[in-house]
PDB file of C-alpha atoms in Angstrom:
ATOM      1  CA  UNK A   1    -117.729 -44.637 180.010  1.00 62.00           C
ATOM      2  CA  UNK A   2    -117.631 -42.603 183.219  1.00 82.00           C
ATOM      3  CA  UNK A   3    -114.393 -41.897 185.071  1.00 83.00           C
ATOM      4  CA  UNK A   4    -115.368 -43.930 188.133  1.00 81.00           C
ATOM      5  CA  UNK A   5    -116.108 -47.077 186.158  1.00 82.00           C
ATOM      6  CA  UNK A   6    -112.817 -46.663 184.289  1.00 84.00           C
ATOM      7  CA  UNK A   7    -110.844 -46.365 187.533  1.00 84.00           C
ATOM      8  CA  UNK A   8    -112.671 -49.321 189.057  1.00 83.00           C
ATOM      9  CA  UNK A   9    -112.179 -51.496 185.986  1.00 84.00           C
ATOM     10  CA  UNK A  10    -108.493 -50.616 185.877  1.00 86.00           C
ATOM     11  CA  UNK A  11    -108.104 -51.569 189.552  1.00 85.00           C
ATOM     12  CA  UNK A  12    -109.936 -54.865 189.054  1.00 85.00           C
ATOM     13  CA  UNK A  13    -107.784 -55.632 186.007  1.00 87.00           C
ATOM     14  CA  UNK A  14    -104.638 -54.926 188.050  1.00 88.00           C
ATOM     15  CA  UNK A  15    -105.829 -57.216 190.854  1.00 88.00           C
ATOM     16  CA  UNK A  16    -107.098 -60.091 188.712  1.00 87.00           C
ATOM     17  CA  UNK A  17    -104.956 -59.828 185.594  1.00 88.00           C
ATOM     18  CA  UNK A  18    -108.149 -60.231 183.573  1.00 86.00           C
ATOM     19  CA  UNK A  19    -109.214 -57.647 180.986  1.00 85.00           C
ATOM     20  CA  UNK A  20    -112.636 -56.297 181.922  1.00 81.00           C
ATOM     21  CA  UNK A  21    -114.747 -54.956 179.088  1.00 80.00           C
ATOM     22  CA  UNK A  22    -117.559 -53.412 181.085  1.00 81.00           C
ATOM     23  CA  UNK A  23    -119.226 -53.514 184.489  1.00 83.00           C
ATOM     24  CA  UNK A  24    -122.996 -53.632 184.770  1.00 84.00           C
ATOM     25  CA  UNK A  25    -125.033 -51.629 187.251  1.00 85.00           C
ATOM     26  CA  UNK A  26    -125.775 -54.881 189.092  1.00 87.00           C
ATOM     27  CA  UNK A  27    -122.023 -55.627 189.356  1.00 84.00           C
ATOM     28  CA  UNK A  28    -121.368 -52.097 190.597  1.00 82.00           C
ATOM     29  CA  UNK A  29    -124.005 -52.568 193.301  1.00 84.00           C
ATOM     30  CA  UNK A  30    -122.337 -55.808 194.393  1.00 84.00           C
ATOM     31  CA  UNK A  31    -118.940 -54.102 194.501  1.00 82.00           C
ATOM     32  CA  UNK A  32    -120.297 -51.486 196.922  1.00 81.00           C
ATOM     33  CA  UNK A  33    -120.668 -54.270 199.484  1.00 80.00           C
ATOM     34  CA  UNK A  34    -117.153 -55.550 198.799  1.00 81.00           C
ATOM     35  CA  UNK A  35    -115.765 -52.223 200.057  1.00 78.00           C
ATOM     36  CA  UNK A  36    -117.269 -52.863 203.478  1.00 77.00           C
ATOM     37  CA  UNK A  37    -115.885 -56.398 203.518  1.00 81.00           C
ATOM     38  CA  UNK A  38    -112.436 -55.116 202.520  1.00 81.00           C
ATOM     39  CA  UNK A  39    -112.513 -52.574 205.347  1.00 80.00           C
ATOM     40  CA  UNK A  40    -113.458 -55.296 207.839  1.00 79.00           C
ATOM     41  CA  UNK A  41    -110.660 -57.543 206.530  1.00 82.00           C
ATOM     42  CA  UNK A  42    -108.072 -54.755 206.877  1.00 84.00           C
ATOM     43  CA  UNK A  43    -109.313 -53.965 210.394  1.00 85.00           C
ATOM     44  CA  UNK A  44    -109.031 -57.628 211.338  1.00 87.00           C
ATOM     45  CA  UNK A  45    -105.461 -57.834 210.005  1.00 88.00           C
ATOM     46  CA  UNK A  46    -104.390 -54.682 211.854  1.00 89.00           C
ATOM     47  CA  UNK A  47    -106.056 -56.096 214.988  1.00 90.00           C
ATOM     48  CA  UNK A  48    -104.004 -59.282 214.632  1.00 91.00           C
ATOM     49  CA  UNK A  49    -100.800 -57.224 214.258  1.00 92.00           C
ATOM     50  CA  UNK A  50    -101.686 -55.322 217.416  1.00 93.00           C
ATOM     51  CA  UNK A  51    -102.514 -58.415 219.494  1.00 93.00           C
ATOM     52  CA  UNK A  52     -99.269 -60.022 218.312  1.00 93.00           C
ATOM     53  CA  UNK A  53     -97.313 -56.836 219.122  1.00 94.00           C
ATOM     54  CA  UNK A  54     -98.840 -56.558 222.593  1.00 94.00           C
ATOM     55  CA  UNK A  55     -99.027 -60.164 223.725  1.00 94.00           C
ATOM     56  CA  UNK A  56     -96.903 -62.343 221.476  1.00 93.00           C
ATOM     57  CA  UNK A  57     -99.585 -64.972 222.112  1.00 92.00           C
ATOM     58  CA  UNK A  58    -100.497 -66.863 218.900  1.00 92.00           C
ATOM     59  CA  UNK A  59    -103.683 -68.242 220.484  1.00 91.00           C
ATOM     60  CA  UNK A  60    -104.977 -64.732 221.158  1.00 90.00           C
ATOM     61  CA  UNK A  61    -104.014 -63.676 217.629  1.00 90.00           C
ATOM     62  CA  UNK A  62    -105.946 -66.642 216.209  1.00 88.00           C
ATOM     63  CA  UNK A  63    -108.938 -65.777 218.408  1.00 87.00           C
ATOM     64  CA  UNK A  64    -109.254 -62.370 216.688  1.00 83.00           C
ATOM     65  CA  UNK A  65    -110.840 -64.079 213.661  1.00 77.00           C
ATOM     66  CA  UNK A  66    -113.330 -65.943 215.826  1.00 76.00           C
ATOM     67  CA  UNK A  67    -115.241 -62.900 217.028  1.00 67.00           C
ATOM     68  CA  UNK A  68    -116.795 -59.945 215.315  1.00 56.00           C
ATOM     69  CA  UNK A  69    -115.180 -56.568 215.544  1.00 52.00           C
ATOM     70  CA  UNK A  70    -116.471 -54.366 218.383  1.00 49.00           C
ATOM     71  CA  UNK A  71    -118.156 -57.320 220.104  1.00 43.00           C
ATOM     72  CA  UNK A  72    -117.399 -55.896 223.566  1.00 45.00           C
ATOM     73  CA  UNK A  73    -117.685 -52.203 222.748  1.00 55.00           C
ATOM     74  CA  UNK A  74    -113.991 -51.982 221.887  1.00 67.00           C
ATOM     75  CA  UNK A  75    -112.246 -53.576 218.932  1.00 83.00           C
ATOM     76  CA  UNK A  76    -109.871 -55.259 221.369  1.00 87.00           C
ATOM     77  CA  UNK A  77    -110.676 -56.022 224.990  1.00 88.00           C
ATOM     78  CA  UNK A  78    -107.998 -58.103 226.703  1.00 90.00           C
ATOM     79  CA  UNK A  79    -108.875 -58.268 230.404  1.00 90.00           C
ATOM     80  CA  UNK A  80    -105.887 -60.511 231.132  1.00 91.00           C
ATOM     81  CA  UNK A  81    -103.642 -57.656 229.904  1.00 93.00           C
ATOM     82  CA  UNK A  82    -105.849 -54.901 231.387  1.00 94.00           C
ATOM     83  CA  UNK A  83    -105.994 -53.471 227.866  1.00 94.00           C
ATOM     84  CA  UNK A  84    -108.533 -52.045 225.466  1.00 93.00           C
ATOM     85  CA  UNK A  85    -107.868 -50.809 221.956  1.00 94.00           C
ATOM     86  CA  UNK A  86    -109.622 -49.202 219.064  1.00 94.00           C
ATOM     87  CA  UNK A  87    -108.385 -50.205 215.623  1.00 92.00           C
ATOM     88  CA  UNK A  88    -108.707 -47.827 212.690  1.00 89.00           C
ATOM     89  CA  UNK A  89    -107.999 -48.821 209.107  1.00 83.00           C
ATOM     90  CA  UNK A  90    -108.487 -45.277 207.837  1.00 81.00           C
ATOM     91  CA  UNK A  91    -106.903 -44.130 204.615  1.00 81.00           C
ATOM     92  CA  UNK A  92    -106.229 -40.401 204.746  1.00 81.00           C
ATOM     93  CA  UNK A  93    -108.206 -38.443 202.152  1.00 81.00           C
ATOM     94  CA  UNK A  94    -106.298 -36.165 199.850  1.00 74.00           C
ATOM     95  CA  UNK A  95    -103.150 -37.886 201.075  1.00 70.00           C
ATOM     96  CA  UNK A  96    -102.732 -36.154 204.424  1.00 81.00           C
ATOM     97  CA  UNK A  97    -105.992 -35.486 206.229  1.00 86.00           C
ATOM     98  CA  UNK A  98    -108.885 -37.406 207.722  1.00 88.00           C
ATOM     99  CA  UNK A  99    -112.445 -36.966 206.540  1.00 87.00           C
ATOM    100  CA  UNK A 100    -115.017 -35.404 208.851  1.00 88.00           C
ATOM    101  CA  UNK A 101    -116.502 -38.821 209.546  1.00 88.00           C
ATOM    102  CA  UNK A 102    -113.091 -40.379 210.288  1.00 89.00           C
ATOM    103  CA  UNK A 103    -112.259 -37.499 212.632  1.00 90.00           C
ATOM    104  CA  UNK A 104    -115.600 -37.822 214.412  1.00 91.00           C
ATOM    105  CA  UNK A 105    -115.166 -41.570 214.985  1.00 90.00           C
ATOM    106  CA  UNK A 106    -111.592 -41.274 216.240  1.00 92.00           C
ATOM    107  CA  UNK A 107    -112.569 -38.516 218.684  1.00 93.00           C
ATOM    108  CA  UNK A 108    -115.554 -40.626 219.768  1.00 93.00           C
ATOM    109  CA  UNK A 109    -113.245 -43.607 220.363  1.00 93.00           C
ATOM    110  CA  UNK A 110    -110.776 -41.514 222.361  1.00 95.00           C
ATOM    111  CA  UNK A 111    -113.630 -40.293 224.548  1.00 94.00           C
ATOM    112  CA  UNK A 112    -114.988 -43.812 225.019  1.00 93.00           C
ATOM    113  CA  UNK A 113    -111.565 -45.209 225.928  1.00 94.00           C
ATOM    114  CA  UNK A 114    -110.760 -42.342 228.295  1.00 95.00           C
ATOM    115  CA  UNK A 115    -113.738 -43.365 230.432  1.00 94.00           C
ATOM    116  CA  UNK A 116    -111.904 -46.635 231.164  1.00 90.00           C
ATOM    117  CA  UNK A 117    -109.737 -45.121 233.899  1.00 88.00           C
ATOM    118  CA  UNK A 118    -107.874 -48.204 235.096  1.00 94.00           C
ATOM    119  CA  UNK A 119    -107.035 -49.804 231.752  1.00 96.00           C
ATOM    120  CA  UNK A 120    -104.207 -49.443 229.270  1.00 97.00           C
ATOM    121  CA  UNK A 121    -105.656 -47.757 226.216  1.00 97.00           C
ATOM    122  CA  UNK A 122    -104.488 -47.956 222.602  1.00 97.00           C
ATOM    123  CA  UNK A 123    -105.551 -46.250 219.400  1.00 96.00           C
ATOM    124  CA  UNK A 124    -104.104 -48.367 216.604  1.00 95.00           C
ATOM    125  CA  UNK A 125    -103.989 -46.864 213.135  1.00 92.00           C
ATOM    126  CA  UNK A 126    -103.109 -48.624 209.914  1.00 88.00           C
ATOM    127  CA  UNK A 127     -99.752 -47.135 208.884  1.00 88.00           C
ATOM    128  CA  UNK A 128    -100.671 -46.220 205.340  1.00 82.00           C
ATOM    129  CA  UNK A 129    -100.190 -43.084 203.302  1.00 75.00           C
ATOM    130  CA  UNK A 130     -99.838 -39.923 205.332  1.00 88.00           C
ATOM    131  CA  UNK A 131    -101.782 -41.204 208.370  1.00 89.00           C
ATOM    132  CA  UNK A 132     -99.215 -39.836 210.823  1.00 90.00           C
ATOM    133  CA  UNK A 133     -99.559 -36.353 209.363  1.00 91.00           C
ATOM    134  CA  UNK A 134    -103.348 -36.701 209.335  1.00 92.00           C
ATOM    135  CA  UNK A 135    -103.381 -37.815 212.977  1.00 92.00           C
ATOM    136  CA  UNK A 136    -101.123 -34.904 213.935  1.00 92.00           C
ATOM    137  CA  UNK A 137    -103.596 -32.510 212.301  1.00 90.00           C
ATOM    138  CA  UNK A 138    -106.432 -34.185 214.206  1.00 91.00           C
ATOM    139  CA  UNK A 139    -104.696 -33.584 217.545  1.00 93.00           C
ATOM    140  CA  UNK A 140    -104.677 -29.836 216.793  1.00 90.00           C
ATOM    141  CA  UNK A 141    -108.496 -29.943 216.533  1.00 82.00           C
ATOM    142  CA  UNK A 142    -110.080 -27.917 219.354  1.00 83.00           C
ATOM    143  CA  UNK A 143    -112.215 -30.944 220.306  1.00 82.00           C
ATOM    144  CA  UNK A 144    -109.150 -33.131 220.884  1.00 89.00           C
ATOM    145  CA  UNK A 145    -108.335 -32.996 224.596  1.00 93.00           C
ATOM    146  CA  UNK A 146    -106.868 -36.340 225.660  1.00 95.00           C
ATOM    147  CA  UNK A 147    -103.294 -37.034 226.712  1.00 96.00           C
ATOM    148  CA  UNK A 148    -101.673 -39.428 224.280  1.00 96.00           C
ATOM    149  CA  UNK A 149     -98.284 -40.866 223.475  1.00 96.00           C
ATOM    150  CA  UNK A 150     -97.193 -42.080 220.064  1.00 95.00           C
ATOM    151  CA  UNK A 151     -95.287 -45.348 220.329  1.00 95.00           C
ATOM    152  CA  UNK A 152     -92.482 -46.151 217.925  1.00 89.00           C
ATOM    153  CA  UNK A 153     -91.367 -49.099 220.048  1.00 90.00           C
ATOM    154  CA  UNK A 154     -92.831 -51.245 222.807  1.00 92.00           C
ATOM    155  CA  UNK A 155     -91.996 -49.800 226.248  1.00 92.00           C
ATOM    156  CA  UNK A 156     -91.218 -51.952 229.282  1.00 92.00           C
ATOM    157  CA  UNK A 157     -94.465 -50.909 230.971  1.00 94.00           C
ATOM    158  CA  UNK A 158     -97.614 -48.908 230.266  1.00 96.00           C
ATOM    159  CA  UNK A 159     -99.542 -46.263 232.205  1.00 96.00           C
ATOM    160  CA  UNK A 160    -103.307 -45.800 232.459  1.00 96.00           C
ATOM    161  CA  UNK A 161    -103.198 -41.984 232.363  1.00 96.00           C
ATOM    162  CA  UNK A 162    -102.830 -41.679 228.583  1.00 97.00           C
ATOM    163  CA  UNK A 163    -103.907 -43.247 225.331  1.00 97.00           C
ATOM    164  CA  UNK A 164    -101.122 -44.859 223.374  1.00 97.00           C
ATOM    165  CA  UNK A 165    -101.172 -44.320 219.622  1.00 97.00           C
ATOM    166  CA  UNK A 166     -99.612 -47.048 217.562  1.00 95.00           C
ATOM    167  CA  UNK A 167     -99.151 -47.107 213.774  1.00 93.00           C
ATOM    168  CA  UNK A 168     -98.995 -50.643 212.379  1.00 89.00           C
ATOM    169  CA  UNK A 169     -98.350 -51.514 208.748  1.00 75.00           C
ATOM    170  CA  UNK A 170     -97.298 -54.390 206.625  1.00 55.00           C
ATOM    171  CA  UNK A 171    -100.740 -54.902 205.142  1.00 44.00           C
TER     172      UNK A 171
END
């Protein structure tokens, strides 16, 4: 049996408590799609944490599940709070760095948000693994040019001249 199937079967056994003897090629193909669904579910949960953190409004938190992610070009667009946010459920690769694709998409999101000059802007990252270290490495990338502020607590007010970076966990 190949190493990938063994790791996958072990994970599924840990999750379900059911001993798995083998996984067919058809089952493996189905599981590829589950990864995308899991990523969307994590993104939705982190989005809910962020909306709760920002607004404290349970109706807005509940509304997160009623729309698809990125429906308005941003993962979160709250006009009544003059706020946009991009939510990233990235797991660092190798423990402490982002993949090339993850880096590209975060830089792309920073650029897209920066164009929104009169809004409060947030980059929300799932606080998992070494994401803080990975984000710090990203900011040393020569392509990274935006003013940002990492938030460890909620300030009394926000400014529109920076992008706030927030790490949310508890998933």
